[in-house]
Coordinates of C-alpha atoms and ligand atoms in Angstrom, one line a residue:
M1 CA 32.6 27.2 12.9
C2 CA 32.0 29.0 16.2
G3 CA 35.0 30.7 17.7
I4 CA 35.8 31.8 21.2
V5 CA 38.3 34.4 22.5
G6 CA 38.7 35.5 26.1
Y7 CA 41.1 37.9 28.0
I8 CA 41.9 38.7 31.6
G9 CA 44.8 41.0 32.3
Q10 CA 45.8 44.7 32.8
Q11 CA 45.0 46.2 29.4
D12 CA 41.7 47.3 27.9
T13 CA 40.2 44.2 26.4
K14 CA 38.0 45.6 23.5
E15 CA 40.6 45.7 20.8
L16 CA 42.0 42.3 21.8
L17 CA 38.6 40.6 21.6
L18 CA 37.6 42.3 18.4
N19 CA 40.9 41.5 16.8
G20 CA 40.8 37.9 18.0
L21 CA 37.3 37.5 16.5
E22 CA 38.5 38.9 13.2
K23 CA 41.2 36.3 13.2
L24 CA 38.5 33.6 13.7
E25 CA 36.3 35.0 10.9
Y26 CA 37.8 32.5 8.4
R27 CA 36.1 29.7 10.3
G28 CA 32.7 30.8 9.1
Y29 CA 30.0 32.5 11.3
D30 CA 26.7 34.3 11.1
S31 CA 26.6 36.4 14.2
A32 CA 29.1 37.7 16.8
G33 CA 29.3 39.3 20.2
I34 CA 31.5 40.4 23.1
A35 CA 31.0 40.9 26.9
M36 CA 33.3 42.9 29.1
L37 CA 33.3 43.2 32.8
N38 CA 34.3 46.4 34.7
D39 CA 33.5 48.1 37.9
S40 CA 30.1 49.3 36.6
G41 CA 29.1 45.8 35.6
L42 CA 28.8 43.8 32.4
N43 CA 28.8 45.4 29.0
L44 CA 27.3 43.2 26.3
F45 CA 27.3 43.9 22.5
K46 CA 25.9 41.4 19.9
V47 CA 25.1 41.6 16.2
K48 CA 23.7 39.4 13.5
G49 CA 26.3 39.5 10.6
R50 CA 29.9 40.5 10.4
I51 CA 32.5 41.6 13.0
A52 CA 32.7 44.9 11.2
R53 CA 29.1 45.6 12.4
L54 CA 30.0 44.5 15.9
R55 CA 32.9 47.1 15.8
E56 CA 30.4 49.8 14.9
K57 CA 28.1 48.7 17.8
V58 CA 30.7 48.4 20.6
D59 CA 30.8 51.5 22.8
M60 CA 34.5 52.5 22.5
N61 CA 34.3 54.4 25.8
V62 CA 33.8 51.1 27.8
Q63 CA 37.1 50.2 29.5
A64 CA 37.5 46.7 30.9
T65 CA 40.4 44.4 31.6
M66 CA 38.4 41.1 31.2
G67 CA 36.1 39.9 28.6
I68 CA 34.9 37.1 26.3
G69 CA 33.9 37.1 22.6
H70 CA 32.3 34.7 20.2
T71 CA 31.5 34.1 16.6
R72 CA 28.4 31.9 16.1
W73 CA 27.6 29.4 13.3
A74 CA 24.0 28.6 13.9
T75 CA 23.0 25.1 15.0
H76 CA 20.1 25.5 17.5
G77 CA 18.1 28.5 16.5
V78 CA 18.3 30.9 13.5
P79 CA 21.2 33.4 13.0
S80 CA 19.9 36.4 15.0
E81 CA 21.0 38.9 17.6
D82 CA 19.0 37.1 20.3
N83 CA 20.7 33.8 19.5
A84 CA 24.2 35.3 19.2
H85 CA 26.6 34.7 22.1
P86 CA 27.4 35.8 24.8
H87 CA 24.3 34.6 26.6
Q88 CA 23.3 35.6 30.1
S89 CA 21.5 33.9 33.0
A90 CA 18.1 35.3 34.1
S91 CA 19.6 37.6 36.7
G92 CA 22.4 38.7 34.4
R93 CA 25.0 37.5 36.9
F94 CA 26.5 34.9 34.6
T95 CA 27.6 35.4 31.0
I96 CA 28.7 32.6 28.7
V97 CA 30.2 31.8 25.3
H98 CA 30.0 28.2 24.0
N99 CA 31.1 26.2 21.0
G100 CA 29.6 22.7 20.4
V101 CA 26.3 21.0 20.8
I102 CA 24.6 20.1 24.1
E103 CA 22.8 16.9 23.4
N104 CA 20.7 16.8 26.7
Y105 CA 19.8 20.5 26.7
Q106 CA 16.1 19.8 26.4
A107 CA 16.2 17.2 29.3
L108 CA 18.1 19.7 31.5
K109 CA 15.6 22.4 30.6
N110 CA 12.6 20.2 31.5
E111 CA 14.1 18.9 34.7
Y112 CA 15.8 21.9 36.3
L113 CA 14.8 25.1 34.4
Q114 CA 11.0 25.0 34.0
D115 CA 10.5 28.2 35.9
V116 CA 13.1 30.1 33.9
S117 CA 12.1 32.3 30.9
F118 CA 14.5 32.0 28.0
G119 CA 15.6 34.8 25.7
S120 CA 17.0 32.6 22.9
Q121 CA 16.5 29.3 21.1
T122 CA 20.0 28.1 21.8
D123 CA 21.2 25.1 23.7
T124 CA 23.9 27.4 25.1
E125 CA 21.4 29.4 27.2
V126 CA 20.5 26.2 29.1
I127 CA 24.1 26.0 30.3
V128 CA 24.2 29.5 31.7
Q129 CA 20.8 29.2 33.3
L130 CA 21.8 25.9 34.8
I131 CA 24.9 27.4 36.3
E132 CA 22.8 30.2 37.9
K133 CA 20.4 27.6 39.4
L134 CA 23.3 25.5 40.8
S135 CA 25.0 28.6 42.2
E136 CA 22.0 28.9 44.6
E137 CA 22.8 25.4 45.9
Y138 CA 26.6 25.5 46.0
D139 CA 28.9 27.7 48.0
T140 CA 31.1 28.8 45.2
T141 CA 30.8 29.5 41.5
E142 CA 33.7 27.1 41.0
Q143 CA 31.7 24.2 42.5
A144 CA 28.5 25.2 40.6
F145 CA 30.5 25.4 37.3
R146 CA 32.1 22.0 37.8
K147 CA 28.7 20.4 38.7
A148 CA 27.1 22.0 35.6
M149 CA 29.9 20.7 33.4
D150 CA 29.4 17.2 34.8
M151 CA 25.7 17.3 33.9
L152 CA 26.3 18.3 30.2
K153 CA 26.2 15.6 27.5
G154 CA 27.7 16.5 24.2
S155 CA 30.5 18.8 23.0
Y156 CA 31.5 22.1 24.5
A157 CA 34.2 24.7 24.8
I158 CA 33.0 27.3 27.3
A159 CA 34.2 30.5 28.8
L160 CA 32.1 32.1 31.6
I161 CA 32.1 35.4 33.5
D162 CA 30.6 35.7 36.9
E163 CA 29.7 39.4 37.5
K164 CA 30.6 39.0 41.2
D165 CA 34.1 37.8 40.5
N166 CA 36.4 40.1 38.4
E167 CA 39.4 37.9 39.0
T168 CA 38.4 34.7 37.1
L169 CA 37.4 33.4 33.7
Y170 CA 35.7 30.0 34.1
V171 CA 36.7 27.8 31.2
A172 CA 35.9 24.1 30.3
K173 CA 36.0 21.8 27.4
N174 CA 34.7 18.5 26.1
K175 CA 35.3 17.3 22.5
S176 CA 35.4 20.9 21.2
P177 CA 38.9 22.6 20.9
L178 CA 39.9 25.2 23.5
L179 CA 43.3 26.5 24.5
V180 CA 44.5 28.7 27.3
G181 CA 47.3 31.2 26.3
I182 CA 49.8 32.3 28.9
G183 CA 51.0 35.9 29.0
D184 CA 53.0 38.1 31.3
G185 CA 50.4 39.6 33.7
F186 CA 47.5 38.4 31.5
N187 CA 46.1 35.2 30.2
V188 CA 43.9 34.4 27.2
V189 CA 41.4 31.8 26.1
A190 CA 40.9 30.8 22.4
S191 CA 39.2 28.0 20.4
D192 CA 42.1 28.5 17.9
A193 CA 45.6 29.8 18.7
M194 CA 45.2 32.0 15.6
A195 CA 42.9 34.4 17.6
T196 CA 45.5 35.3 20.2
L197 CA 48.9 34.7 18.5
K198 CA 49.5 38.5 18.4
V199 CA 49.8 38.5 22.2
T200 CA 51.3 35.1 23.1
D201 CA 52.8 32.0 21.5
Q202 CA 52.6 30.0 24.8
Y203 CA 49.6 27.7 25.2
V204 CA 48.3 25.1 27.6
E205 CA 46.3 22.3 26.1
I206 CA 43.0 21.6 27.9
Q207 CA 41.8 18.0 27.8
D208 CA 38.2 16.8 27.7
K209 CA 36.2 17.1 30.9
E210 CA 38.6 19.5 32.5
V211 CA 37.8 23.0 33.8
V212 CA 40.2 25.8 34.1
L213 CA 40.2 28.9 36.4
V214 CA 42.0 31.5 34.4
K215 CA 43.2 34.5 36.4
R216 CA 45.4 37.4 35.6
D217 CA 48.6 35.7 36.8
Q218 CA 47.6 32.1 37.3
V219 CA 45.9 29.3 35.5
E220 CA 44.5 26.4 37.5
I221 CA 43.4 23.2 35.6
Q222 CA 41.0 20.9 37.5
K223 CA 39.3 17.6 36.8
L224 CA 35.5 17.6 37.3
D225 CA 36.1 16.2 40.8
G226 CA 38.1 19.3 41.7
T227 CA 41.6 17.7 41.8
T228 CA 44.2 19.9 40.2
V229 CA 46.2 18.9 37.1
E230 CA 49.7 20.3 36.3
R231 CA 50.5 20.8 32.6
E232 CA 53.4 22.7 31.0
P233 CA 52.7 25.2 28.2
Y234 CA 54.0 24.6 24.7
T235 CA 55.1 27.0 22.0
A236 CA 52.6 27.4 19.1
Q237 CA 54.5 26.9 15.8
I238 CA 52.6 29.4 13.7
D239 CA 54.2 32.4 12.2
V240 CA 51.8 35.4 12.7
S241 CA 52.7 36.6 9.1
D242 CA 51.3 33.3 7.8
T243 CA 47.9 34.4 9.0
E244 CA 48.0 37.7 7.1
K245 CA 46.9 38.2 3.4
G246 CA 49.8 40.5 2.6
T247 CA 49.4 42.0 -0.9
Y248 CA 46.9 39.4 -2.0
P249 CA 43.2 40.3 -2.4
H250 CA 42.1 37.0 -0.9
F251 CA 43.5 34.3 1.2
M252 CA 42.3 31.7 -1.3
L253 CA 44.5 33.2 -4.1
K254 CA 47.5 33.4 -1.7
E255 CA 47.0 29.8 -0.7
I256 CA 46.7 28.6 -4.3
D257 CA 50.0 30.3 -5.0
E258 CA 51.7 28.8 -2.0
Q259 CA 51.2 25.3 -3.3
P260 CA 54.7 25.0 -5.0
L261 CA 56.3 26.2 -1.7
V262 CA 54.3 23.6 0.3
M263 CA 55.5 20.8 -2.0
R264 CA 59.1 21.9 -1.5
K265 CA 58.5 22.1 2.3
I266 CA 57.1 18.6 2.3
I267 CA 60.1 17.3 0.3
K268 CA 62.4 18.9 2.9
E269 CA 60.6 17.7 6.0
Y270 CA 60.2 14.1 4.8
Q271 CA 63.7 13.6 3.7
N272 CA 66.9 13.1 5.7
G273 CA 70.5 14.3 4.8
D274 CA 71.0 11.3 2.6
N275 CA 67.9 12.0 0.5
E276 CA 66.1 9.0 2.1
L277 CA 62.5 9.2 3.2
K278 CA 62.2 10.2 6.8
L279 CA 59.1 8.7 8.4
D280 CA 58.3 7.6 11.9
S281 CA 59.3 3.9 12.0
A282 CA 56.2 3.1 14.0
I283 CA 54.0 4.3 11.1
R284 CA 56.0 2.2 8.7
D285 CA 55.4 -0.8 11.0
A286 CA 51.7 -0.1 11.2
M287 CA 51.5 0.1 7.4
K288 CA 53.3 -3.1 7.0
A289 CA 51.3 -4.9 9.6
C290 CA 47.8 -4.1 8.3
D291 CA 45.9 -6.1 5.7
R292 CA 43.6 -3.2 4.7
I293 CA 43.5 0.5 5.1
Y294 CA 40.3 2.5 5.8
I295 CA 40.6 6.2 5.0
I296 CA 38.1 8.3 6.8
A297 CA 37.6 12.0 5.9
A298 CA 35.1 14.7 4.8
G299 CA 34.7 17.1 1.9
T300 CA 38.0 18.0 0.2
S301 CA 40.0 15.7 2.5
Y302 CA 37.7 12.8 1.3
H303 CA 38.6 13.7 -2.2
A304 CA 42.3 13.6 -1.3
G305 CA 41.6 10.2 0.2
L306 CA 40.3 8.9 -3.1
V307 CA 43.5 9.9 -4.8
G308 CA 45.4 8.4 -1.8
K309 CA 43.6 5.1 -2.4
Q310 CA 45.1 4.9 -5.9
L311 CA 48.5 5.9 -4.7
I312 CA 48.6 3.4 -1.9
E313 CA 47.1 0.5 -3.9
N314 CA 49.4 1.1 -6.9
I315 CA 52.6 1.8 -5.0
A316 CA 52.3 0.0 -1.6
T317 CA 50.0 -2.7 -2.8
I318 CA 47.7 -2.6 0.2
P319 CA 43.9 -2.6 -0.4
V320 CA 42.3 0.7 0.6
E321 CA 38.6 1.7 1.3
V322 CA 37.8 5.4 1.4
H323 CA 34.8 6.5 3.5
V324 CA 32.9 9.7 4.2
A325 CA 33.3 10.1 7.9
S326 CA 29.6 11.2 8.6
E327 CA 28.4 7.9 7.0
F328 CA 30.9 5.5 8.5
S329 CA 29.8 5.5 12.1
Y330 CA 26.2 4.4 11.2
N331 CA 27.2 2.2 8.3
M332 CA 30.4 0.5 9.3
P333 CA 31.5 -2.1 6.8
L334 CA 32.7 -5.5 7.8
L335 CA 36.3 -4.8 8.8
S336 CA 39.3 -6.9 7.8
E337 CA 41.3 -8.8 10.4
K338 CA 44.1 -6.2 10.7
P339 CA 42.7 -2.8 9.7
L340 CA 44.6 0.4 9.8
F341 CA 42.6 3.6 9.9
I342 CA 43.9 6.8 8.3
F343 CA 42.1 10.0 9.2
I344 CA 42.7 12.8 6.7
S345 CA 41.8 16.3 8.1
Q346 CA 43.2 19.7 7.4
S347 CA 42.0 21.1 10.7
G348 CA 42.2 17.9 12.8
E349 CA 39.0 18.9 14.4
T350 CA 36.2 17.7 12.1
A351 CA 33.6 16.2 14.5
D352 CA 32.4 13.6 11.9
S353 CA 35.9 12.2 11.7
R354 CA 36.4 12.4 15.4
A355 CA 33.3 10.4 16.1
V356 CA 34.7 7.6 13.9
L357 CA 38.1 7.8 15.6
V358 CA 36.5 7.4 19.0
K359 CA 34.8 4.2 17.8
V360 CA 37.9 2.9 16.2
K361 CA 39.8 3.4 19.5
E362 CA 37.1 1.6 21.4
L363 CA 37.5 -1.3 19.0
G364 CA 41.2 -1.2 19.6
H365 CA 42.4 -0.6 16.0
P366 CA 45.4 1.5 15.2
A367 CA 44.9 5.0 13.7
L368 CA 47.0 7.5 11.9
T369 CA 46.0 11.1 11.4
I370 CA 47.2 13.2 8.4
T371 CA 46.7 16.8 9.4
N372 CA 47.8 20.3 9.1
V373 CA 47.5 20.9 12.8
P374 CA 49.7 18.4 14.8
G375 CA 48.3 19.4 18.2
S376 CA 44.7 19.0 17.0
T377 CA 42.1 16.6 18.5
L378 CA 42.4 14.0 15.7
S379 CA 46.2 14.2 16.0
R380 CA 46.3 13.8 19.8
E381 CA 43.8 11.0 19.8
A382 CA 45.3 8.8 17.0
D383 CA 48.3 6.6 17.6
Y384 CA 50.4 8.3 14.9
T385 CA 50.4 11.7 13.1
L386 CA 51.8 12.8 9.7
H387 CA 52.0 16.6 9.4
L388 CA 51.1 18.4 6.2
Y389 CA 53.4 21.4 6.6
A390 CA 51.0 23.5 4.5
G391 CA 51.0 26.5 6.9
P392 CA 47.7 28.0 8.2
E393 CA 44.9 27.6 5.6
I394 CA 42.6 30.6 6.2
A395 CA 40.2 30.6 3.2
V396 CA 37.2 28.4 3.8
A397 CA 37.8 26.6 0.5
S398 CA 40.6 24.2 1.0
T399 CA 43.4 24.3 -1.7
K400 CA 46.9 23.9 -0.5
A401 CA 45.9 21.4 2.2
Y402 CA 44.4 19.1 -0.5
T403 CA 47.6 19.0 -2.5
A404 CA 49.6 18.6 0.6
Q405 CA 47.5 15.7 1.7
I406 CA 48.0 14.0 -1.7
A407 CA 51.8 14.6 -1.5
V408 CA 52.1 13.2 2.0
L409 CA 50.0 10.2 1.0
A410 CA 52.3 9.6 -1.9
I411 CA 55.3 9.7 0.4
L412 CA 53.6 7.3 2.8
A413 CA 52.8 4.9 0.0
V414 CA 56.4 4.9 -1.2
D415 CA 57.9 4.5 2.3
T416 CA 55.7 1.5 2.8
A417 CA 56.5 0.1 -0.6
Q418 CA 60.2 0.4 0.2
A419 CA 59.7 -1.2 3.6
K420 CA 57.9 -4.1 1.9
G421 CA 60.6 -4.5 -0.6
N422 CA 58.3 -3.7 -3.6
N423 CA 60.0 -3.0 -6.9
L424 CA 59.7 0.7 -7.5
D425 CA 60.4 2.9 -10.4
F426 CA 59.4 6.1 -8.7
D427 CA 61.4 8.6 -6.7
P428 CA 58.7 10.6 -4.9
M429 CA 60.9 13.5 -4.0
Q430 CA 62.2 14.0 -7.5
E431 CA 58.6 13.7 -8.9
L432 CA 57.2 16.1 -6.3
G433 CA 60.0 18.6 -7.2
I434 CA 58.7 18.4 -10.8
V435 CA 55.2 18.9 -9.6
A436 CA 56.3 22.0 -7.7
S437 CA 57.7 23.5 -10.8
A438 CA 54.6 22.6 -12.8
M439 CA 52.4 24.2 -10.2
E440 CA 54.4 27.4 -10.5
A441 CA 54.0 27.4 -14.3
L442 CA 50.2 27.0 -13.7
T443 CA 49.9 29.8 -11.2
D444 CA 51.7 32.0 -13.6
Q445 CA 48.9 31.6 -16.1
K446 CA 46.1 33.2 -14.1
E447 CA 45.0 35.5 -16.9
A448 CA 44.3 32.6 -19.2
I449 CA 42.3 30.8 -16.5
E450 CA 40.4 34.0 -15.6
A451 CA 39.4 34.3 -19.3
L452 CA 38.1 30.8 -19.3
A453 CA 36.2 31.4 -16.1
R454 CA 34.6 34.5 -17.7
D455 CA 33.8 32.7 -20.9
Y456 CA 32.4 29.5 -19.4
L457 CA 31.2 30.3 -15.9
S458 CA 30.2 33.9 -15.4
T459 CA 26.5 33.5 -16.0
T460 CA 25.7 29.8 -16.0
R461 CA 23.4 28.2 -13.5
N462 CA 25.1 24.9 -13.4
A463 CA 28.3 23.1 -14.6
F464 CA 29.6 19.5 -14.9
F465 CA 33.1 18.3 -14.3
I466 CA 34.0 14.9 -15.9
G467 CA 37.0 12.6 -15.8
R468 CA 37.9 9.0 -15.7
S469 CA 40.1 7.2 -13.2
T470 CA 42.0 9.6 -11.1
D471 CA 40.7 12.5 -13.2
Y472 CA 37.2 11.6 -11.9
N473 CA 38.5 12.1 -8.3
V474 CA 39.8 15.5 -9.2
S475 CA 36.6 16.4 -11.1
M476 CA 34.8 15.9 -7.8
E477 CA 37.2 18.3 -6.1
G478 CA 36.9 20.8 -8.9
S479 CA 33.1 20.8 -8.7
L480 CA 33.2 21.2 -4.9
K481 CA 35.5 24.2 -5.2
L482 CA 33.2 25.8 -7.8
K483 CA 29.9 25.2 -5.9
E484 CA 31.2 26.3 -2.5
I485 CA 32.5 29.7 -3.5
S486 CA 30.6 30.7 -6.6
Y487 CA 27.3 29.0 -5.7
I488 CA 27.0 27.5 -9.2
Q489 CA 25.4 24.1 -9.0
A490 CA 28.2 21.8 -10.1
E491 CA 28.7 18.0 -10.2
G492 CA 31.8 16.0 -10.6
F493 CA 31.1 12.8 -12.7
A494 CA 32.8 9.7 -13.9
G495 CA 32.9 10.4 -17.7
G496 CA 31.3 7.1 -18.6
E497 CA 28.5 7.5 -16.1
L498 CA 27.0 10.7 -17.5
K499 CA 25.1 8.9 -20.2
H500 CA 23.4 6.7 -17.7
G501 CA 21.0 9.4 -16.7
T502 CA 22.6 12.8 -15.9
I503 CA 23.2 13.6 -19.6
A504 CA 19.5 14.6 -19.6
L505 CA 20.6 17.8 -17.9
I506 CA 22.9 18.9 -20.8
E507 CA 21.4 21.8 -22.8
D508 CA 22.6 24.4 -25.1
G509 CA 25.5 26.1 -23.4
T510 CA 25.9 23.9 -20.3
P511 CA 29.5 24.1 -19.3
V512 CA 31.3 20.7 -19.1
I513 CA 34.8 20.8 -17.9
A514 CA 36.7 17.6 -18.8
L515 CA 40.0 16.4 -17.5
S516 CA 42.3 14.2 -19.5
T517 CA 45.6 13.4 -17.8
Q518 CA 45.7 9.6 -18.1
E519 CA 46.8 8.0 -21.3
N520 CA 44.7 4.8 -20.7
V521 CA 41.5 6.8 -20.6
N522 CA 42.3 9.7 -22.9
Y523 CA 40.4 8.1 -25.8
S524 CA 37.3 7.3 -23.8
I525 CA 37.0 10.7 -22.0
R526 CA 37.2 12.4 -25.4
G527 CA 34.4 10.3 -26.5
N528 CA 32.3 11.5 -23.6
V529 CA 33.2 15.0 -24.5
Q530 CA 31.8 14.4 -28.0
E531 CA 28.6 13.0 -26.5
V532 CA 27.9 16.2 -24.5
V533 CA 29.0 18.5 -27.3
A534 CA 26.5 16.8 -29.6
R535 CA 23.8 17.8 -27.1
G536 CA 24.8 21.5 -27.0
A537 CA 27.4 21.5 -24.1
N538 CA 30.0 24.2 -24.0
A539 CA 32.9 21.8 -23.3
M540 CA 36.3 22.8 -22.0
V541 CA 39.1 20.1 -22.1
I542 CA 42.0 20.4 -19.7
S543 CA 44.6 17.9 -20.8
M544 CA 48.1 16.9 -19.9
K545 CA 51.0 17.6 -22.3
G546 CA 51.5 14.6 -24.5
L547 CA 47.8 13.9 -24.6
E548 CA 46.6 17.3 -25.9
Q549 CA 44.5 18.0 -29.0
D550 CA 44.1 21.2 -31.0
D551 CA 40.9 22.5 -29.4
D552 CA 41.9 21.9 -25.8
A553 CA 41.3 24.9 -23.6
F554 CA 44.3 24.4 -21.4
V555 CA 47.3 22.1 -21.4
L556 CA 49.0 21.1 -18.1
P557 CA 52.8 20.6 -17.8
Q558 CA 53.6 16.9 -17.7
V559 CA 54.2 15.2 -14.4
H560 CA 54.3 11.5 -13.3
E561 CA 50.9 10.0 -14.1
L562 CA 50.3 9.0 -10.4
L563 CA 50.7 12.6 -9.4
T564 CA 48.6 14.4 -12.0
P565 CA 45.9 15.4 -9.4
L566 CA 48.4 17.7 -7.9
V567 CA 48.6 19.8 -11.1
S568 CA 45.2 19.2 -12.7
V569 CA 43.4 20.6 -9.6
V570 CA 45.3 24.0 -9.8
P571 CA 43.4 25.3 -12.9
L572 CA 40.1 24.1 -11.3
Q573 CA 40.9 26.0 -8.1
L574 CA 41.6 29.1 -10.1
L575 CA 38.5 28.6 -12.3
A576 CA 36.4 28.5 -9.1
Y577 CA 38.2 31.5 -7.7
Y578 CA 37.6 33.7 -10.8
A579 CA 34.1 32.4 -11.3
A580 CA 33.3 33.5 -7.7
L581 CA 35.0 36.9 -8.3
H582 CA 33.0 37.5 -11.5
R583 CA 29.8 36.8 -9.4
D584 CA 30.9 39.1 -6.7
R585 CA 31.0 36.4 -4.1
D586 CA 32.7 36.6 -0.7
V587 CA 35.5 34.2 -1.8
D588 CA 37.2 33.6 1.5
K589 CA 34.0 33.4 3.6
P590 CA 31.3 31.7 1.4
R591 CA 27.8 31.7 2.8
N592 CA 26.7 28.9 5.2
L593 CA 30.1 27.4 5.4
A594 CA 32.6 26.9 8.2
K595 CA 36.3 26.2 8.0
S596 CA 36.5 23.8 10.9
V597 CA 33.3 21.7 11.2
T598 CA 33.2 20.9 14.9
V599 CA 29.6 19.6 15.1
E600 CA 28.4 16.3 13.7
Ligands
F6R1 C1 36.1 22.3 1.2 C2 36.5 22.1 2.5 C3 35.8 21.1 3.3 C4 36.7 20.3 4.2 C5 35.9 19.4 5.2 C6 36.8 18.6 6.1 O1 36.9 23.3 0.5 O2 37.4 22.7 3.0 O3 35.1 20.2 2.5 O4 37.6 19.6 3.5 O5 35.1 20.2 6.0 O6 37.6 19.4 6.8 P1 39.0 18.9 7.5 O7 39.9 18.6 6.4 O8 39.4 20.0 8.3 O9 38.6 17.6 8.3

């Protein structure tokens, strides 16, 4: 979703802002802009579309040592140059970039800004116009800025330039992520450390309802009442090379290929020198103490949660419910007496999940976040965190985070089972090692999968994925991957459910991709394949070794039956990738999508 980058220092800021925005492209956006302040005033450049267009538009002769930049993912108002950030106040004195959604923007507009003429349809412009109004009442911009922040309801990460002050970037946040990066003679602002890692790895966390005055050699954090807050910087644990594509044509392919490495990293991180599981004992206690687990997540992470339910129920013998975050807040089920909430989120910033976490904390229930970004909002605000160790995931379509989530859930389930004294015939680290090798064998067979994608998916309008039991969960993930990057209309279905209505959509040539990795449902899913073939479907069966039949399109290496989703998803990820390539889609940055969905 929207991204922010800001710089104040000694160097020319153009390249840093444009480069920072390019690093944020992966989050998804539809317009972009930068503003730079120098002695001759403010220089503003905005475009609808890609950063490459912005680069063409920016006047390379402009020199400035402070500036702000933004990538916008439209919420209020269509994607357009007018609605692109930065936005300016009526006089042009104040210039702002903003991530988030201001819930009371209409009320503020009606009450305080009736005489102001607006140049955009955005809620953001209300903020900058309000600051200008308040600057007429207050002695300093700092006071007006704090007052304005106090009046806003909703989520925001903000960076503001006052044309009359070339010494300060005014920064604030509430519910949306924002970091201040510390440099030598310069400081930066970013909604994601990825944007500014090239220049610093030292970051200061900003908490909700704080404002920050960012100067060239000083950073002052304040509460909304003006009292100052001291906070030490931390070192960001991201390797810059992890954020580069290297020789790969797309991040998605690189990330699919990284999955065996991620499995091995997880094995290493969650094991001590004696080959015993190494988990925070507080997490173990929370798992043991609960009578029911509520998994909350969105999209691909929700699909990982469905697999997690089977792992936890089978191994740790605790009942689990899995809920889509955006539905949970409005539709809260009756909770058990001792619930434990598990939030699964690659980014740790998903607003829908965070809204549930806020409610859960109000109710006083314990919460564990499983995330790829340990310092993220969901990680900070939960009681406990488990790290995915997947490395930065840049492609919008999640791949290695999904498999990492399942692996960590398996480890959590086994750790709990051991703590409960359950009888177990399952060594998770050994089994995950087998999974890593199986994944490698699969990623080595790209040509075969590309051929299947060409044969089954290069021209079709729609496709079905079917499976039973855990294969049903993976079929939902396979269909999500396909639809989000190839734009083929795809559905993941329980194999037995198709004939209760949806089979009406099967026509001559409709692709149906069936998974068969579970012995107990192998017979029935093959029956479902026959049903669709009899109606003209072009069926492709992906089966597990030991269950294969002669006509199967692809046979997966054998792994433990509880961990089959970790391997069966790999050909589905590759099928989606190649189907998207054959259709000439923008694989890493599919239309309308954002990597980190920070609005509800
Ligand atoms: C799909 C995808 C999304 C995310 C969802 C939740 O490939 O990436 O469906 O899984 O937006 O995001 P996180 O995991 O960051 O909470």
